[in-house]
PDB file of C-alpha atoms in Angstrom:
ATOM      1  CA  MET A   1     -65.582 -51.087  63.768  1.00  0.00           C
ATOM      2  CA  VAL A   2     -68.993 -52.214  65.002  1.00  0.00           C
ATOM      3  CA  ILE A   3     -69.062 -54.615  67.942  1.00  0.00           C
ATOM      4  CA  PRO A   4     -72.045 -56.964  67.729  1.00  0.00           C
ATOM      5  CA  GLN A   5     -74.414 -56.874  70.657  1.00  0.00           C
ATOM      6  CA  ARG A   6     -75.213 -60.093  72.464  1.00  0.00           C
ATOM      7  CA  ASN A   7     -78.910 -60.911  72.287  1.00  0.00           C
ATOM      8  CA  GLU A   8     -79.389 -62.122  75.827  1.00  0.00           C
ATOM      9  CA  GLU A   9     -82.488 -61.965  77.944  1.00  0.00           C
ATOM     10  CA  PRO A  10     -82.435 -59.283  80.620  1.00  0.00           C
ATOM     11  CA  LEU A  11     -81.336 -60.325  84.080  1.00  0.00           C
ATOM     12  CA  MET A  12     -84.054 -61.553  86.421  1.00  0.00           C
ATOM     13  CA  THR A  13     -84.437 -60.673  90.084  1.00  0.00           C
ATOM     14  CA  GLY A  14     -85.266 -63.144  92.829  1.00  0.00           C
ATOM     15  CA  GLU A  15     -88.738 -61.681  93.201  1.00  0.00           C
ATOM     16  CA  GLU A  16     -89.373 -62.070  89.462  1.00  0.00           C
ATOM     17  CA  LEU A  17     -88.293 -65.692  89.802  1.00  0.00           C
ATOM     18  CA  ALA A  18     -90.777 -66.178  92.654  1.00  0.00           C
ATOM     19  CA  ARG A  19     -93.624 -65.116  90.340  1.00  0.00           C
ATOM     20  CA  ARG A  20     -92.746 -67.720  87.693  1.00  0.00           C
ATOM     21  CA  PRO A  21     -95.206 -70.601  87.398  1.00  0.00           C
ATOM     22  CA  ASP A  22     -92.390 -73.140  86.923  1.00  0.00           C
ATOM     23  CA  LEU A  23     -90.162 -72.893  89.971  1.00  0.00           C
ATOM     24  CA  HIS A  24     -88.148 -76.020  89.182  1.00  0.00           C
ATOM     25  CA  CYS A  25     -85.089 -73.873  88.631  1.00  0.00           C
ATOM     26  CA  GLU A  26     -82.517 -71.713  90.405  1.00  0.00           C
ATOM     27  CA  LEU A  27     -81.280 -68.229  89.647  1.00  0.00           C
ATOM     28  CA  VAL A  28     -77.550 -67.711  89.155  1.00  0.00           C
ATOM     29  CA  ASP A  29     -76.285 -64.177  88.582  1.00  0.00           C
ATOM     30  CA  GLY A  30     -79.728 -63.165  87.344  1.00  0.00           C
ATOM     31  CA  ARG A  31     -80.058 -66.065  84.877  1.00  0.00           C
ATOM     32  CA  VAL A  32     -82.510 -68.957  85.200  1.00  0.00           C
ATOM     33  CA  VAL A  33     -80.897 -72.389  85.519  1.00  0.00           C
ATOM     34  CA  PRO A  34     -83.317 -75.319  85.085  1.00  0.00           C
ATOM     35  CA  MET A  35     -83.047 -78.005  87.753  1.00  0.00           C
ATOM     36  CA  PRO A  36     -83.939 -81.635  87.102  1.00  0.00           C
ATOM     37  CA  MET A  37     -86.353 -83.490  89.346  1.00  0.00           C
ATOM     38  CA  THR A  38     -84.703 -85.612  92.023  1.00  0.00           C
ATOM     39  CA  GLY A  39     -84.892 -89.374  92.352  1.00  0.00           C
ATOM     40  CA  TYR A  40     -86.446 -91.459  95.101  1.00  0.00           C
ATOM     41  CA  VAL A  41     -83.131 -92.089  96.921  1.00  0.00           C
ATOM     42  CA  HIS A  42     -82.588 -88.335  97.132  1.00  0.00           C
ATOM     43  CA  GLY A  43     -86.146 -87.857  98.429  1.00  0.00           C
ATOM     44  CA  SER A  44     -85.696 -90.549 101.053  1.00  0.00           C
ATOM     45  CA  CYS A  45     -82.421 -89.047 102.308  1.00  0.00           C
ATOM     46  CA  GLU A  46     -83.993 -85.585 102.466  1.00  0.00           C
ATOM     47  CA  ALA A  47     -87.040 -86.892 104.349  1.00  0.00           C
ATOM     48  CA  ASN A  48     -85.002 -88.803 106.925  1.00  0.00           C
ATOM     49  CA  LEU A  49     -82.626 -85.921 107.549  1.00  0.00           C
ATOM     50  CA  SER A  50     -85.415 -83.368 107.844  1.00  0.00           C
ATOM     51  CA  PHE A  51     -87.364 -85.606 110.235  1.00  0.00           C
ATOM     52  CA  PHE A  52     -84.498 -85.907 112.739  1.00  0.00           C
ATOM     53  CA  LEU A  53     -83.322 -82.314 112.309  1.00  0.00           C
ATOM     54  CA  GLY A  54     -86.905 -81.072 112.769  1.00  0.00           C
ATOM     55  CA  LEU A  55     -87.359 -83.243 115.843  1.00  0.00           C
ATOM     56  CA  TRP A  56     -84.176 -81.784 117.373  1.00  0.00           C
ATOM     57  CA  ALA A  57     -85.250 -78.221 116.513  1.00  0.00           C
ATOM     58  CA  ARG A  58     -88.646 -78.722 118.187  1.00  0.00           C
ATOM     59  CA  GLN A  59     -87.199 -80.406 121.268  1.00  0.00           C
ATOM     60  CA  THR A  60     -84.595 -77.703 121.819  1.00  0.00           C
ATOM     61  CA  GLY A  61     -86.689 -74.742 120.625  1.00  0.00           C
ATOM     62  CA  ARG A  62     -83.597 -73.320 118.936  1.00  0.00           C
ATOM     63  CA  GLY A  63     -85.008 -72.580 115.537  1.00  0.00           C
ATOM     64  CA  ILE A  64     -86.800 -73.660 112.387  1.00  0.00           C
ATOM     65  CA  VAL A  65     -86.157 -76.401 109.826  1.00  0.00           C
ATOM     66  CA  MET A  66     -87.153 -75.875 106.190  1.00  0.00           C
ATOM     67  CA  VAL A  67     -87.137 -78.415 103.348  1.00  0.00           C
ATOM     68  CA  GLY A  68     -88.371 -78.807  99.778  1.00  0.00           C
ATOM     69  CA  GLU A  69     -86.024 -76.596  97.774  1.00  0.00           C
ATOM     70  CA  THR A  70     -86.481 -73.566  99.999  1.00  0.00           C
ATOM     71  CA  GLY A  71     -85.205 -70.549  98.069  1.00  0.00           C
ATOM     72  CA  LEU A  72     -82.159 -68.878  99.619  1.00  0.00           C
ATOM     73  CA  TYR A  73     -80.511 -65.692  98.366  1.00  0.00           C
ATOM     74  CA  THR A  74     -76.754 -66.105  98.211  1.00  0.00           C
ATOM     75  CA  ARG A  75     -76.180 -62.834  96.374  1.00  0.00           C
ATOM     76  CA  HIS A  76     -77.981 -59.662  95.294  1.00  0.00           C
ATOM     77  CA  ASP A  77     -77.519 -57.471  92.206  1.00  0.00           C
ATOM     78  CA  PRO A  78     -77.436 -59.615  90.185  1.00  0.00           C
ATOM     79  CA  ASP A  79     -79.479 -62.018  92.262  1.00  0.00           C
ATOM     80  CA  THR A  80     -78.562 -65.630  92.921  1.00  0.00           C
ATOM     81  CA  VAL A  81     -81.212 -67.819  94.546  1.00  0.00           C
ATOM     82  CA  ARG A  82     -80.399 -71.440  95.305  1.00  0.00           C
ATOM     83  CA  GLY A  83     -82.838 -74.159  96.340  1.00  0.00           C
ATOM     84  CA  THR A  84     -81.834 -75.940  99.539  1.00  0.00           C
ATOM     85  CA  ASP A  85     -82.757 -79.532 100.294  1.00  0.00           C
ATOM     86  CA  ALA A  86     -82.888 -78.738 104.012  1.00  0.00           C
ATOM     87  CA  LEU A  87     -81.823 -75.924 106.286  1.00  0.00           C
ATOM     88  CA  PHE A  88     -81.818 -74.957 109.937  1.00  0.00           C
ATOM     89  CA  ILE A  89     -82.100 -71.328 110.973  1.00  0.00           C
ATOM     90  CA  SER A  90     -82.201 -69.999 114.516  1.00  0.00           C
ATOM     91  CA  HIS A  91     -85.115 -67.856 115.629  1.00  0.00           C
ATOM     92  CA  GLU A  92     -82.702 -64.909 116.002  1.00  0.00           C
ATOM     93  CA  ARG A  93     -81.550 -65.079 112.384  1.00  0.00           C
ATOM     94  CA  TYR A  94     -85.024 -65.844 111.070  1.00  0.00           C
ATOM     95  CA  ASP A  95     -86.335 -62.686 112.756  1.00  0.00           C
ATOM     96  CA  ARG A  96     -83.785 -60.638 110.740  1.00  0.00           C
ATOM     97  CA  ARG A  97     -85.139 -61.748 107.339  1.00  0.00           C
ATOM     98  CA  GLY A  98     -86.193 -59.099 104.851  1.00  0.00           C
ATOM     99  CA  PRO A  99     -89.408 -58.621 102.884  1.00  0.00           C
ATOM    100  CA  TYR A 100     -88.379 -61.043 100.136  1.00  0.00           C
ATOM    101  CA  THR A 101     -90.203 -64.213  99.062  1.00  0.00           C
ATOM    102  CA  PHE A 102     -86.993 -66.208  99.442  1.00  0.00           C
ATOM    103  CA  LEU A 103     -84.884 -66.329 102.593  1.00  0.00           C
ATOM    104  CA  ASP A 104     -82.239 -63.587 102.620  1.00  0.00           C
ATOM    105  CA  VAL A 105     -80.504 -64.392 105.919  1.00  0.00           C
ATOM    106  CA  ALA A 106     -77.808 -67.048 106.144  1.00  0.00           C
ATOM    107  CA  PRO A 107     -79.014 -70.116 108.038  1.00  0.00           C
ATOM    108  CA  GLU A 108     -76.743 -71.890 110.487  1.00  0.00           C
ATOM    109  CA  LEU A 109     -76.967 -75.100 108.428  1.00  0.00           C
ATOM    110  CA  VAL A 110     -77.702 -75.747 104.767  1.00  0.00           C
ATOM    111  CA  VAL A 111     -77.904 -79.321 103.448  1.00  0.00           C
ATOM    112  CA  GLU A 112     -77.596 -80.352  99.824  1.00  0.00           C
ATOM    113  CA  VAL A 113     -78.190 -84.032  99.064  1.00  0.00           C
ATOM    114  CA  TYR A 114     -76.094 -85.241  96.140  1.00  0.00           C
ATOM    115  CA  SER A 115     -76.743 -88.263  93.983  1.00  0.00           C
ATOM    116  CA  PRO A 116     -73.822 -90.611  93.165  1.00  0.00           C
ATOM    117  CA  ASP A 117     -73.672 -89.100  89.669  1.00  0.00           C
ATOM    118  CA  GLU A 118     -73.212 -85.605  91.091  1.00  0.00           C
ATOM    119  CA  LEU A 119     -70.515 -86.724  93.541  1.00  0.00           C
ATOM    120  CA  PHE A 120     -68.344 -88.263  90.867  1.00  0.00           C
ATOM    121  CA  GLY A 121     -69.051 -85.925  87.968  1.00  0.00           C
ATOM    122  CA  VAL A 122     -70.793 -88.564  85.856  1.00  0.00           C
ATOM    123  CA  GLY A 123     -73.521 -87.612  83.431  1.00  0.00           C
TER     124      GLY A 123
END
């Protein structure tokens, strides 16, 4: 009995993803998952949060704030890279990052802004 082979694309690494010209996606278990653009309410929430979180980080000197779908490895082999709306990482953890394009050290805080449709499973 012959078992048919699945014709799937080979798995992608996080570094291969970083070289793609269209980074409006995430990588889940080595597979590209397209991500839709966000709306203006989402952008406003992200901007306000990052402003106050960044202000606190600068005033205390405790670490760094990153926004704008910063790539974050959540798994290797196969790679999963998620885009974060905002994150805070201490200087100590940031100094432990590896040579990757995307952040490979767990931040102290990761923020994901959800739209009402995402919260209630609509759409």
